[in-house]
PDB file of C-alpha atoms in Angstrom:
ATOM      1  CA  MET A  20      -2.468 -36.613   6.631  1.00 74.00           C
ATOM      2  CA  GLN A  21      -1.732 -32.551   5.317  1.00 76.00           C
ATOM      3  CA  PHE A  22      -4.579 -30.618   4.019  1.00 74.00           C
ATOM      4  CA  ARG A  23      -2.567 -27.463   3.008  1.00 82.00           C
ATOM      5  CA  THR A  24       0.407 -26.697  -0.274  1.00 86.00           C
ATOM      6  CA  THR A  25       2.181 -24.458   3.101  1.00 90.00           C
ATOM      7  CA  PHE A  26       5.532 -23.628   1.544  1.00 93.00           C
ATOM      8  CA  GLN A  27       8.647 -21.530   2.485  1.00 94.00           C
ATOM      9  CA  ILE A  28       9.372 -17.640   1.817  1.00 95.00           C
ATOM     10  CA  PRO A  29      13.313 -16.964   0.768  1.00 91.00           C
ATOM     11  CA  GLU A  30      14.778 -14.837   4.192  1.00 87.00           C
ATOM     12  CA  SER A  31      15.208 -11.994   3.044  1.00 93.00           C
ATOM     13  CA  GLU A  32      19.089 -10.543   2.333  1.00 90.00           C
ATOM     14  CA  PHE A  33      17.133  -6.599   3.613  1.00 94.00           C
ATOM     15  CA  LYS A  34      15.163  -6.592   6.696  1.00 96.00           C
ATOM     16  CA  ILE A  35      12.538  -3.724   7.686  1.00 96.00           C
ATOM     17  CA  ASN A  36      12.499  -1.516  11.158  1.00 94.00           C
ATOM     18  CA  HIS A  37      11.226   1.983  12.766  1.00 94.00           C
ATOM     19  CA  GLN A  38      14.985   4.029  11.021  1.00 93.00           C
ATOM     20  CA  HIS A  39      12.875   2.846   7.764  1.00 96.00           C
ATOM     21  CA  LYS A  40      10.782   5.060   5.407  1.00 96.00           C
ATOM     22  CA  ILE A  41       8.512   3.513   4.150  1.00 97.00           C
ATOM     23  CA  LEU A  42       7.018   4.001   0.383  1.00 98.00           C
ATOM     24  CA  THR A  43       3.535   1.219  -0.643  1.00 97.00           C
ATOM     25  CA  ILE A  44       2.012   2.048  -4.442  1.00 97.00           C
ATOM     26  CA  GLY A  45      -0.671   0.286  -6.119  1.00 97.00           C
ATOM     27  CA  SER A  46      -3.311  -1.812  -5.637  1.00 94.00           C
ATOM     28  CA  CYS A  47      -6.354  -1.475  -2.519  1.00 88.00           C
ATOM     29  CA  PHE A  48      -3.765  -4.675  -1.105  1.00 86.00           C
ATOM     30  CA  SER A  49      -1.172  -2.271  -0.772  1.00 89.00           C
ATOM     31  CA  ASP A  50      -3.669   0.032   1.565  1.00 91.00           C
ATOM     32  CA  GLU A  51      -4.132  -3.243   4.034  1.00 91.00           C
ATOM     33  CA  ILE A  52      -0.374  -3.596   4.522  1.00 93.00           C
ATOM     34  CA  GLY A  53       0.003   0.454   4.753  1.00 93.00           C
ATOM     35  CA  LYS A  54      -1.749   0.299   6.666  1.00 94.00           C
ATOM     36  CA  ARG A  55      -1.030  -2.068   9.794  1.00 94.00           C
ATOM     37  CA  LEU A  56       2.335  -0.106   8.984  1.00 96.00           C
ATOM     38  CA  ILE A  57       1.223   2.738   9.965  1.00 94.00           C
ATOM     39  CA  ASP A  58      -0.591   2.287  12.997  1.00 93.00           C
ATOM     40  CA  LEU A  59       2.447  -0.348  13.583  1.00 95.00           C
ATOM     41  CA  LYS A  60       4.552   3.560  14.250  1.00 94.00           C
ATOM     42  CA  PHE A  61       6.652   2.762  11.085  1.00 95.00           C
ATOM     43  CA  ASP A  62       7.625   5.549   8.325  1.00 94.00           C
ATOM     44  CA  GLY A  63       5.853   5.564   5.344  1.00 94.00           C
ATOM     45  CA  VAL A  64       3.971   7.005   2.357  1.00 96.00           C
ATOM     46  CA  ILE A  65       0.557   4.992   1.899  1.00 96.00           C
ATOM     47  CA  ASN A  66      -0.436   5.030  -2.180  1.00 96.00           C
ATOM     48  CA  PRO A  67      -0.485   8.914  -2.610  1.00 97.00           C
ATOM     49  CA  PHE A  68      -2.204   8.394  -5.728  1.00 98.00           C
ATOM     50  CA  GLY A  69      -5.006   6.111  -4.251  1.00 97.00           C
ATOM     51  CA  VAL A  70      -5.683   2.840  -5.764  1.00 97.00           C
ATOM     52  CA  ILE A  71      -3.640   1.759  -8.992  1.00 98.00           C
ATOM     53  CA  PHE A  72      -3.941  -1.351 -10.277  1.00 97.00           C
ATOM     54  CA  ASN A  73      -1.607  -1.861 -13.395  1.00 98.00           C
ATOM     55  CA  PRO A  74       2.503  -1.465 -13.971  1.00 98.00           C
ATOM     56  CA  HIS A  75       1.615   0.939 -16.036  1.00 98.00           C
ATOM     57  CA  SER A  76      -0.409   3.352 -14.584  1.00 98.00           C
ATOM     58  CA  ILE A  77       1.975   3.089 -11.446  1.00 98.00           C
ATOM     59  CA  GLN A  78       5.182   4.195 -13.623  1.00 98.00           C
ATOM     60  CA  ASN A  79       3.573   7.482 -15.239  1.00 98.00           C
ATOM     61  CA  LEU A  80       3.317   8.519 -11.842  1.00 98.00           C
ATOM     62  CA  ILE A  81       6.532   7.494 -10.038  1.00 98.00           C
ATOM     63  CA  GLU A  82       8.321   9.178 -13.801  1.00 98.00           C
ATOM     64  CA  ARG A  83       6.045  11.858 -13.099  1.00 98.00           C
ATOM     65  CA  SER A  84       6.849  12.786  -9.197  1.00 98.00           C
ATOM     66  CA  ILE A  85      11.246  11.770  -9.595  1.00 97.00           C
ATOM     67  CA  HIS A  86      10.798  14.176 -12.476  1.00 97.00           C
ATOM     68  CA  LYS A  87       8.401  16.719 -11.262  1.00 97.00           C
ATOM     69  CA  LYS A  88       6.072  16.730 -14.142  1.00 98.00           C
ATOM     70  CA  TYR A  89       3.724  18.347 -12.753  1.00 98.00           C
ATOM     71  CA  PHE A  90      -0.361  17.620 -13.088  1.00 98.00           C
ATOM     72  CA  THR A  91      -1.862  20.788 -15.817  1.00 97.00           C
ATOM     73  CA  LEU A  92      -5.120  21.616 -16.299  1.00 95.00           C
ATOM     74  CA  SER A  93      -4.403  19.409 -19.804  1.00 95.00           C
ATOM     75  CA  ASP A  94      -4.452  17.232 -17.275  1.00 97.00           C
ATOM     76  CA  VAL A  95      -8.002  17.552 -15.356  1.00 97.00           C
ATOM     77  CA  HIS A  96     -11.132  16.567 -16.787  1.00 96.00           C
ATOM     78  CA  GLN A  97     -15.276  17.160 -15.060  1.00 94.00           C
ATOM     79  CA  ASN A  98     -17.748  14.999 -14.780  1.00 92.00           C
ATOM     80  CA  GLY A  99     -21.460  16.115 -13.798  1.00 90.00           C
ATOM     81  CA  GLU A 100     -20.115  18.591 -11.231  1.00 92.00           C
ATOM     82  CA  GLU A 101     -16.268  17.273 -10.200  1.00 94.00           C
ATOM     83  CA  PHE A 102     -13.250  17.597 -11.727  1.00 97.00           C
ATOM     84  CA  PHE A 103     -10.972  14.510 -11.950  1.00 97.00           C
ATOM     85  CA  CYS A 104      -7.749  13.535 -13.257  1.00 98.00           C
ATOM     86  CA  PHE A 105      -7.588   9.978 -14.780  1.00 98.00           C
ATOM     87  CA  ASP A 106      -3.803   8.926 -13.814  1.00 98.00           C
ATOM     88  CA  VAL A 107      -5.198   8.458 -10.332  1.00 98.00           C
ATOM     89  CA  HIS A 108      -7.868   7.080  -7.693  1.00 97.00           C
ATOM     90  CA  SER A 109     -11.274   8.562  -7.382  1.00 95.00           C
ATOM     91  CA  SER A 110     -10.916   9.350  -3.875  1.00 95.00           C
ATOM     92  CA  PHE A 111      -8.996  12.573  -6.199  1.00 96.00           C
ATOM     93  CA  ASN A 112     -11.661  15.111  -6.994  1.00 94.00           C
ATOM     94  CA  ALA A 113     -12.868  18.099  -6.263  1.00 95.00           C
ATOM     95  CA  LEU A 114     -16.092  20.560  -7.174  1.00 95.00           C
ATOM     96  CA  THR A 115     -13.069  23.703  -8.627  1.00 96.00           C
ATOM     97  CA  ARG A 116     -10.256  22.458 -11.541  1.00 96.00           C
ATOM     98  CA  ASP A 117      -8.067  25.358  -9.535  1.00 96.00           C
ATOM     99  CA  ALA A 118      -8.987  22.884  -5.738  1.00 97.00           C
ATOM    100  CA  VAL A 119      -8.241  18.820  -8.150  1.00 97.00           C
ATOM    101  CA  LEU A 120      -4.822  20.905  -9.301  1.00 97.00           C
ATOM    102  CA  HIS A 121      -3.123  21.071  -5.523  1.00 97.00           C
ATOM    103  CA  GLN A 122      -4.279  17.927  -4.392  1.00 98.00           C
ATOM    104  CA  LEU A 123      -2.498  15.904  -6.874  1.00 98.00           C
ATOM    105  CA  ASN A 124       0.328  18.187  -7.134  1.00 98.00           C
ATOM    106  CA  SER A 125       0.343  17.595  -2.435  1.00 98.00           C
ATOM    107  CA  ALA A 126       0.974  14.574  -3.811  1.00 98.00           C
ATOM    108  CA  LEU A 127       3.581  14.270  -6.537  1.00 98.00           C
ATOM    109  CA  ASP A 128       5.577  16.243  -4.726  1.00 98.00           C
ATOM    110  CA  GLN A 129       5.759  14.410  -1.504  1.00 98.00           C
ATOM    111  CA  VAL A 130       6.054  11.124  -3.506  1.00 98.00           C
ATOM    112  CA  HIS A 131       9.441  13.252  -5.484  1.00 98.00           C
ATOM    113  CA  GLN A 132      10.703  13.423  -1.977  1.00 97.00           C
ATOM    114  CA  CYS A 133       9.860  10.213  -0.819  1.00 96.00           C
ATOM    115  CA  ILE A 134      11.384   8.549  -3.015  1.00 96.00           C
ATOM    116  CA  TYR A 135      14.890  10.615  -3.201  1.00 94.00           C
ATOM    117  CA  SER A 136      14.677  10.218   0.974  1.00 94.00           C
ATOM    118  CA  CYS A 137      12.899   6.209   1.263  1.00 96.00           C
ATOM    119  CA  ASP A 138      14.020   2.650   2.023  1.00 97.00           C
ATOM    120  CA  VAL A 139      12.253   0.923   0.689  1.00 98.00           C
ATOM    121  CA  VAL A 140       9.218   1.145  -2.265  1.00 98.00           C
ATOM    122  CA  MET A 141       5.929  -1.525  -2.208  1.00 98.00           C
ATOM    123  CA  ILE A 142       4.423  -1.627  -5.814  1.00 98.00           C
ATOM    124  CA  THR A 143       1.482  -4.040  -5.090  1.00 98.00           C
ATOM    125  CA  LEU A 144       0.114  -5.125  -8.842  1.00 98.00           C
ATOM    126  CA  GLY A 145      -3.520  -5.819  -9.501  1.00 97.00           C
ATOM    127  CA  THR A 146      -4.215  -6.605 -13.005  1.00 98.00           C
ATOM    128  CA  SER A 147      -2.785  -6.317 -16.407  1.00 98.00           C
ATOM    129  CA  TRP A 148      -6.253  -4.730 -17.906  1.00 98.00           C
ATOM    130  CA  VAL A 149      -6.056  -1.189 -19.224  1.00 98.00           C
ATOM    131  CA  TYR A 150      -8.551   0.597 -20.002  1.00 98.00           C
ATOM    132  CA  GLU A 151      -8.163   3.746 -22.994  1.00 98.00           C
ATOM    133  CA  TRP A 152      -9.415   6.622 -23.895  1.00 96.00           C
ATOM    134  CA  LYS A 153     -10.614   7.051 -27.152  1.00 95.00           C
ATOM    135  CA  ASP A 154      -9.584  10.358 -27.353  1.00 91.00           C
ATOM    136  CA  SER A 155      -6.189  10.938 -26.576  1.00 92.00           C
ATOM    137  CA  LYS A 156      -5.560   6.917 -26.878  1.00 91.00           C
ATOM    138  CA  LYS A 157      -3.705   6.779 -22.847  1.00 96.00           C
ATOM    139  CA  ILE A 158      -4.333   4.462 -20.784  1.00 98.00           C
ATOM    140  CA  VAL A 159      -6.685   5.543 -17.589  1.00 98.00           C
ATOM    141  CA  ALA A 160      -5.930   4.671 -14.195  1.00 98.00           C
ATOM    142  CA  ASN A 161      -9.584   5.197 -13.923  1.00 97.00           C
ATOM    143  CA  CYS A 162     -11.869   5.253 -14.582  1.00 96.00           C
ATOM    144  CA  HIS A 163     -14.455   7.942 -12.646  1.00 95.00           C
ATOM    145  CA  LYS A 164     -17.750   6.269 -13.854  1.00 93.00           C
ATOM    146  CA  VAL A 165     -16.845   8.182 -17.389  1.00 94.00           C
ATOM    147  CA  GLU A 166     -19.410   6.133 -20.158  1.00 94.00           C
ATOM    148  CA  ALA A 167     -17.920   3.008 -20.473  1.00 93.00           C
ATOM    149  CA  LYS A 168     -18.202   3.809 -23.975  1.00 95.00           C
ATOM    150  CA  GLN A 169     -15.584   6.149 -24.175  1.00 96.00           C
ATOM    151  CA  PHE A 170     -12.113   3.378 -23.046  1.00 97.00           C
ATOM    152  CA  GLU A 171     -10.945   0.724 -25.154  1.00 97.00           C
ATOM    153  CA  LYS A 172     -10.925  -2.199 -22.583  1.00 97.00           C
ATOM    154  CA  ARG A 173      -7.276  -4.202 -23.567  1.00 97.00           C
ATOM    155  CA  LEU A 174      -5.209  -6.509 -21.636  1.00 98.00           C
ATOM    156  CA  LEU A 175      -2.044  -5.985 -21.523  1.00 98.00           C
ATOM    157  CA  THR A 176       1.162  -7.716 -22.147  1.00 98.00           C
ATOM    158  CA  THR A 177       4.266 -10.251 -19.722  1.00 98.00           C
ATOM    159  CA  ASP A 178       6.484  -7.619 -22.796  1.00 98.00           C
ATOM    160  CA  GLU A 179       4.509  -4.324 -21.695  1.00 98.00           C
ATOM    161  CA  ASN A 180       3.862  -4.989 -17.361  1.00 98.00           C
ATOM    162  CA  LEU A 181       7.866  -6.343 -17.982  1.00 98.00           C
ATOM    163  CA  ASP A 182       8.835  -2.798 -20.289  1.00 98.00           C
ATOM    164  CA  SER A 183       6.733  -0.470 -17.332  1.00 98.00           C
ATOM    165  CA  LEU A 184       8.037  -2.179 -14.287  1.00 98.00           C
ATOM    166  CA  ASP A 185      11.982  -2.392 -15.258  1.00 98.00           C
ATOM    167  CA  ARG A 186      11.565   1.724 -16.032  1.00 98.00           C
ATOM    168  CA  ILE A 187      10.442   1.821 -12.301  1.00 98.00           C
ATOM    169  CA  ILE A 188      13.095  -0.745 -10.931  1.00 98.00           C
ATOM    170  CA  SER A 189      15.782   1.078 -13.368  1.00 97.00           C
ATOM    171  CA  GLU A 190      15.087   5.169 -12.364  1.00 97.00           C
ATOM    172  CA  LEU A 191      14.883   3.888  -9.164  1.00 97.00           C
ATOM    173  CA  ILE A 192      18.084   2.456  -8.381  1.00 97.00           C
ATOM    174  CA  ALA A 193      18.911   6.037 -10.456  1.00 96.00           C
ATOM    175  CA  ILE A 194      18.151   7.335  -7.982  1.00 95.00           C
ATOM    176  CA  ASN A 195      18.428   6.095  -4.566  1.00 95.00           C
ATOM    177  CA  PRO A 196      21.363   3.190  -5.653  1.00 95.00           C
ATOM    178  CA  ASP A 197      20.020   2.010  -2.013  1.00 94.00           C
ATOM    179  CA  ILE A 198      17.075   0.909  -2.101  1.00 96.00           C
ATOM    180  CA  ASN A 199      15.054  -2.489  -1.512  1.00 97.00           C
ATOM    181  CA  ILE A 200      11.750  -2.726  -3.850  1.00 98.00           C
ATOM    182  CA  ILE A 201       9.615  -5.980  -2.334  1.00 97.00           C
ATOM    183  CA  THR A 202       6.567  -6.341  -4.789  1.00 98.00           C
ATOM    184  CA  THR A 203       3.837  -8.651  -4.979  1.00 97.00           C
ATOM    185  CA  VAL A 204       0.718  -9.141  -6.631  1.00 98.00           C
ATOM    186  CA  SER A 205      -3.055  -8.772  -4.735  1.00 97.00           C
ATOM    187  CA  PRO A 206      -4.602 -11.765  -3.644  1.00 96.00           C
ATOM    188  CA  VAL A 207      -7.883  -9.453  -5.165  1.00 95.00           C
ATOM    189  CA  ARG A 208      -9.416 -10.925  -7.121  1.00 93.00           C
ATOM    190  CA  HIS A 209     -10.752  -9.178 -10.164  1.00 93.00           C
ATOM    191  CA  ILE A 210     -13.528 -11.830 -11.873  1.00 93.00           C
ATOM    192  CA  LYS A 211     -15.195  -8.760 -13.507  1.00 92.00           C
ATOM    193  CA  ASP A 212     -13.433  -9.343 -16.397  1.00 93.00           C
ATOM    194  CA  GLY A 213     -14.402 -13.292 -15.881  1.00 95.00           C
ATOM    195  CA  MET A 214     -12.397 -15.553 -14.524  1.00 96.00           C
ATOM    196  CA  VAL A 215     -10.263 -17.062 -17.589  1.00 97.00           C
ATOM    197  CA  GLU A 216      -9.345 -13.474 -18.077  1.00 97.00           C
ATOM    198  CA  ASN A 217      -8.821 -12.348 -14.405  1.00 97.00           C
ATOM    199  CA  ASN A 218      -6.282 -15.263 -14.601  1.00 97.00           C
ATOM    200  CA  VAL A 219      -5.137 -14.890 -17.130  1.00 98.00           C
ATOM    201  CA  SER A 220      -4.107 -11.601 -15.892  1.00 98.00           C
ATOM    202  CA  LYS A 221      -2.162 -11.948 -13.266  1.00 98.00           C
ATOM    203  CA  SER A 222      -0.143 -14.667 -14.790  1.00 98.00           C
ATOM    204  CA  ARG A 223       1.025 -11.771 -16.606  1.00 98.00           C
ATOM    205  CA  LEU A 224       1.593 -10.182 -14.093  1.00 98.00           C
ATOM    206  CA  LEU A 225       3.479 -13.040 -12.238  1.00 98.00           C
ATOM    207  CA  ASP A 226       5.932 -13.457 -15.029  1.00 98.00           C
ATOM    208  CA  ALA A 227       6.661  -9.943 -15.590  1.00 98.00           C
ATOM    209  CA  LEU A 228       7.559  -9.870 -12.056  1.00 98.00           C
ATOM    210  CA  TYR A 229       9.809 -13.414 -11.989  1.00 97.00           C
ATOM    211  CA  GLN A 230      11.772 -12.224 -15.145  1.00 97.00           C
ATOM    212  CA  LEU A 231      12.465  -8.691 -13.035  1.00 96.00           C
ATOM    213  CA  GLY A 232      13.218 -10.101  -9.610  1.00 94.00           C
ATOM    214  CA  ILE A 233      16.062 -12.284 -12.579  1.00 94.00           C
ATOM    215  CA  LYS A 234      17.484  -8.398 -13.742  1.00 96.00           C
ATOM    216  CA  TYR A 235      17.646  -6.661  -9.878  1.00 95.00           C
ATOM    217  CA  ASN A 236      19.116  -7.989  -6.870  1.00 92.00           C
ATOM    218  CA  HIS A 237      17.525  -4.644  -5.217  1.00 92.00           C
ATOM    219  CA  VAL A 238      13.740  -6.932  -6.529  1.00 96.00           C
ATOM    220  CA  ASN A 239      12.389  -8.990  -3.647  1.00 97.00           C
ATOM    221  CA  TYR A 240       9.531 -10.446  -4.532  1.00 97.00           C
ATOM    222  CA  PHE A 241       6.131 -11.643  -1.741  1.00 97.00           C
ATOM    223  CA  PRO A 242       4.361 -14.014  -2.277  1.00 98.00           C
ATOM    224  CA  SER A 243       0.812 -13.066  -0.887  1.00 97.00           C
ATOM    225  CA  TYR A 244      -1.124 -13.822  -4.370  1.00 97.00           C
ATOM    226  CA  GLU A 245      -0.240 -17.065  -3.461  1.00 98.00           C
ATOM    227  CA  LEU A 246      -0.119 -17.291   0.325  1.00 97.00           C
ATOM    228  CA  VAL A 247      -3.996 -16.515  -0.845  1.00 97.00           C
ATOM    229  CA  LEU A 248      -4.937 -18.646  -3.374  1.00 95.00           C
ATOM    230  CA  ASP A 249      -1.884 -21.916  -2.563  1.00 95.00           C
ATOM    231  CA  ASP A 250      -1.752 -21.862   0.513  1.00 96.00           C
ATOM    232  CA  LEU A 251      -4.668 -20.899   2.114  1.00 96.00           C
ATOM    233  CA  ARG A 252      -6.802 -22.187  -0.339  1.00 92.00           C
ATOM    234  CA  GLU A 253     -10.585 -22.425   0.185  1.00 93.00           C
ATOM    235  CA  TYR A 254     -13.280 -19.522   0.433  1.00 94.00           C
ATOM    236  CA  ARG A 255     -13.505 -19.669   4.233  1.00 95.00           C
ATOM    237  CA  PHE A 256     -10.777 -17.297   4.004  1.00 96.00           C
ATOM    238  CA  PHE A 257     -11.998 -14.340   1.635  1.00 96.00           C
ATOM    239  CA  LYS A 258     -14.793 -11.661   1.868  1.00 95.00           C
ATOM    240  CA  GLU A 259     -18.781 -12.164   1.452  1.00 95.00           C
ATOM    241  CA  ASP A 260     -18.085 -11.021  -2.083  1.00 94.00           C
ATOM    242  CA  LEU A 261     -15.659 -14.327  -2.457  1.00 94.00           C
ATOM    243  CA  ILE A 262     -13.128 -11.673  -3.991  1.00 95.00           C
ATOM    244  CA  HIS A 263     -11.706  -9.149  -1.482  1.00 94.00           C
ATOM    245  CA  PRO A 264      -8.992 -11.921   1.180  1.00 95.00           C
ATOM    246  CA  SER A 265     -10.651 -11.596   4.922  1.00 96.00           C
ATOM    247  CA  LYS A 266      -9.200 -10.694   7.576  1.00 95.00           C
ATOM    248  CA  GLN A 267      -8.670 -14.215   8.639  1.00 96.00           C
ATOM    249  CA  ALA A 268      -6.019 -14.409   5.646  1.00 96.00           C
ATOM    250  CA  ILE A 269      -4.824 -10.541   5.435  1.00 96.00           C
ATOM    251  CA  ASP A 270      -3.887 -11.395   9.331  1.00 96.00           C
ATOM    252  CA  TYR A 271      -1.487 -14.468   7.796  1.00 97.00           C
ATOM    253  CA  ILE A 272      -0.153 -13.191   5.049  1.00 97.00           C
ATOM    254  CA  TRP A 273       0.877 -10.183   7.335  1.00 96.00           C
ATOM    255  CA  LYS A 274       2.637 -11.950   9.966  1.00 96.00           C
ATOM    256  CA  ARG A 275       4.631 -14.136   6.998  1.00 97.00           C
ATOM    257  CA  PHE A 276       5.653 -10.673   5.931  1.00 97.00           C
ATOM    258  CA  SER A 277       5.993 -10.385   9.468  1.00 96.00           C
ATOM    259  CA  ASP A 278       8.517 -13.338   9.699  1.00 96.00           C
ATOM    260  CA  THR A 279      10.470 -12.443   6.088  1.00 97.00           C
ATOM    261  CA  TYR A 280      11.687  -8.046   6.833  1.00 97.00           C
ATOM    262  CA  PHE A 281      11.199  -8.080   9.889  1.00 96.00           C
ATOM    263  CA  GLU A 282      14.601  -8.019  12.638  1.00 90.00           C
ATOM    264  CA  GLU A 283      13.852  -9.634  15.488  1.00 91.00           C
ATOM    265  CA  SER A 284      14.308  -6.616  17.536  1.00 92.00           C
ATOM    266  CA  THR A 285      11.578  -4.535  15.417  1.00 94.00           C
ATOM    267  CA  GLN A 286       8.684  -7.654  16.213  1.00 95.00           C
ATOM    268  CA  THR A 287       9.809  -7.421  19.936  1.00 94.00           C
ATOM    269  CA  ILE A 288       8.997  -3.654  19.377  1.00 94.00           C
ATOM    270  CA  ILE A 289       6.019  -4.044  17.902  1.00 95.00           C
ATOM    271  CA  GLN A 290       4.717  -6.767  20.446  1.00 94.00           C
ATOM    272  CA  LYS A 291       4.406  -3.364  22.886  1.00 92.00           C
ATOM    273  CA  ILE A 292       3.343  -1.586  20.468  1.00 93.00           C
ATOM    274  CA  ASN A 293       0.256  -4.051  19.706  1.00 92.00           C
ATOM    275  CA  LYS A 294       0.158  -3.677  24.104  1.00 90.00           C
ATOM    276  CA  ILE A 295      -0.808   0.354  23.373  1.00 88.00           C
ATOM    277  CA  VAL A 296      -3.056  -0.247  20.848  1.00 86.00           C
ATOM    278  CA  SER A 297      -4.462  -2.880  23.286  1.00 86.00           C
ATOM    279  CA  ALA A 298      -4.746  -0.070  25.606  1.00 82.00           C
ATOM    280  CA  MET A 299      -5.554   2.816  23.711  1.00 81.00           C
ATOM    281  CA  ASN A 300      -9.000   0.914  22.531  1.00 80.00           C
ATOM    282  CA  HIS A 301      -9.936   0.098  26.853  1.00 75.00           C
ATOM    283  CA  ARG A 302     -13.283   0.413  27.054  1.00 77.00           C
ATOM    284  CA  PRO A 303     -13.121   1.745  31.082  1.00 71.00           C
ATOM    285  CA  PHE A 304     -16.964   1.351  32.531  1.00 73.00           C
ATOM    286  CA  ASN A 305     -16.232   4.920  35.199  1.00 74.00           C
ATOM    287  CA  GLU A 306     -13.758   6.837  32.993  1.00 73.00           C
ATOM    288  CA  SER A 307     -13.706   9.401  35.786  1.00 75.00           C
ATOM    289  CA  SER A 308     -12.761   6.942  38.824  1.00 83.00           C
ATOM    290  CA  GLU A 309      -9.279   6.353  39.568  1.00 80.00           C
ATOM    291  CA  ASN A 310      -7.965   2.614  38.658  1.00 84.00           C
ATOM    292  CA  HIS A 311      -8.552   4.004  34.879  1.00 82.00           C
ATOM    293  CA  GLN A 312      -6.827   7.550  35.711  1.00 86.00           C
ATOM    294  CA  LYS A 313      -3.836   5.706  37.068  1.00 85.00           C
ATOM    295  CA  PHE A 314      -4.122   4.131  33.711  1.00 85.00           C
ATOM    296  CA  LEU A 315      -4.362   6.557  31.591  1.00 86.00           C
ATOM    297  CA  ILE A 316      -1.079   7.521  32.956  1.00 89.00           C
ATOM    298  CA  LYS A 317       0.571   3.914  33.272  1.00 89.00           C
ATOM    299  CA  THR A 318       0.269   4.036  29.206  1.00 90.00           C
ATOM    300  CA  ILE A 319       1.944   6.769  28.637  1.00 91.00           C
ATOM    301  CA  ASP A 320       4.916   6.367  30.797  1.00 91.00           C
ATOM    302  CA  TRP A 321       4.990   2.794  28.319  1.00 90.00           C
ATOM    303  CA  MET A 322       4.911   5.589  24.844  1.00 91.00           C
ATOM    304  CA  GLU A 323       7.640   7.432  26.644  1.00 92.00           C
ATOM    305  CA  GLU A 324       9.102   3.819  27.369  1.00 90.00           C
ATOM    306  CA  LEU A 325       8.921   3.386  24.027  1.00 90.00           C
ATOM    307  CA  GLU A 326       9.867   6.394  22.059  1.00 90.00           C
ATOM    308  CA  LYS A 327      13.297   6.852  23.400  1.00 87.00           C
ATOM    309  CA  GLY A 328      15.936   5.275  20.653  1.00 77.00           C
ATOM    310  CA  ASN A 329      13.239   3.775  18.194  1.00 82.00           C
ATOM    311  CA  LYS A 330      12.866   6.417  16.682  1.00 82.00           C
ATOM    312  CA  LEU A 331       8.742   6.534  17.432  1.00 90.00           C
ATOM    313  CA  ASP A 332       6.045   9.602  17.607  1.00 90.00           C
ATOM    314  CA  PHE A 333       2.444   8.727  20.023  1.00 91.00           C
ATOM    315  CA  SER A 334       2.546  12.351  19.846  1.00 91.00           C
ATOM    316  CA  ALA A 335      -1.122  12.451  19.228  1.00 91.00           C
ATOM    317  CA  GLU A 336      -1.416   9.853  21.683  1.00 90.00           C
ATOM    318  CA  LYS A 337      -0.130  11.227  24.109  1.00 90.00           C
ATOM    319  CA  GLU A 338      -2.626  14.116  23.870  1.00 90.00           C
ATOM    320  CA  HIS A 339      -5.507  12.488  23.136  1.00 87.00           C
ATOM    321  CA  LEU A 340      -4.479  10.109  27.004  1.00 87.00           C
ATOM    322  CA  ARG A 341      -3.387  13.445  28.163  1.00 89.00           C
ATOM    323  CA  SER A 342      -7.105  15.487  27.999  1.00 86.00           C
ATOM    324  CA  LYS A 343      -9.482  12.640  29.209  1.00 81.00           C
ATOM    325  CA  ILE A 344      -6.406  13.005  31.802  1.00 82.00           C
ATOM    326  CA  LYS A 345      -7.748  16.425  32.020  1.00 59.00           C
ATOM    327  CA  HIS A 346     -10.992  16.020  32.867  1.00 53.00           C
ATOM    328  CA  VAL A 347     -11.154  13.724  35.423  1.00 44.00           C
ATOM    329  CA  ASN A 348     -12.695  14.784  38.392  1.00 46.00           C
TER     330      ASN A 348
END
């Protein structure tokens, strides 16, 4: 008897390796995948503007970055003692306008440089629901705890989503013709909008991305949403909030992502990196023992061997281990 509806993911025509530079932008699911990429020594810029949920706001930030349309004082607002910007996540905040501007434009410079040189951009969409600030009729990426009455909530249409995504892709390809773009819809359920409303929202994102994939050869859709909602399809694969996928679910998605986009040689390197990560997490009974000192030296040797010809950098890890060796009695 069969109790799950598993499905095959079409093999990607392009493969990712450690020579590639990667940019992820979008929902908190981008953070999940991005963090794993960084932990495995991929060269990446991960959600540089913080978590961004809707296509319109992602479009705004990518276009600003491409054209170096720097943020100005007019983009910075105040709520209580904190200054912030409606275009980015709430992690961009400070006690002065100038400090926020520095954060914003530093991130913009980083993304500008990355877009022109990166090999892969991964865009993760969370919702079609947006909030328009009534003062300007402008869609915000984050409300920053400003009173709800100052915003108008509405649902982006499929055409609006498609228009934003189309503009993103066309601009990326124009300046970087060899770029590969991975799109996906976050499996995180935005049920605070309502159960039906969340499904409508996700369906509009899925429809737009489907049309986008037909139009552009550069675009490859990865079905993270479908893996959770149609393949795993059980609440035991969600955290206690029943909204976010559990670690087990993320592990499963990561395995399918790896099988789809990583070369066999890359997966071999990842296995070796995971061995080093396990060694780094090892907690000895006696840090001063001769056996542990030899273990530290051996781990450093592993790192240096893996660095050769693989464009990997274990400098921080080696420095950390050497500091422990230096203090061994």
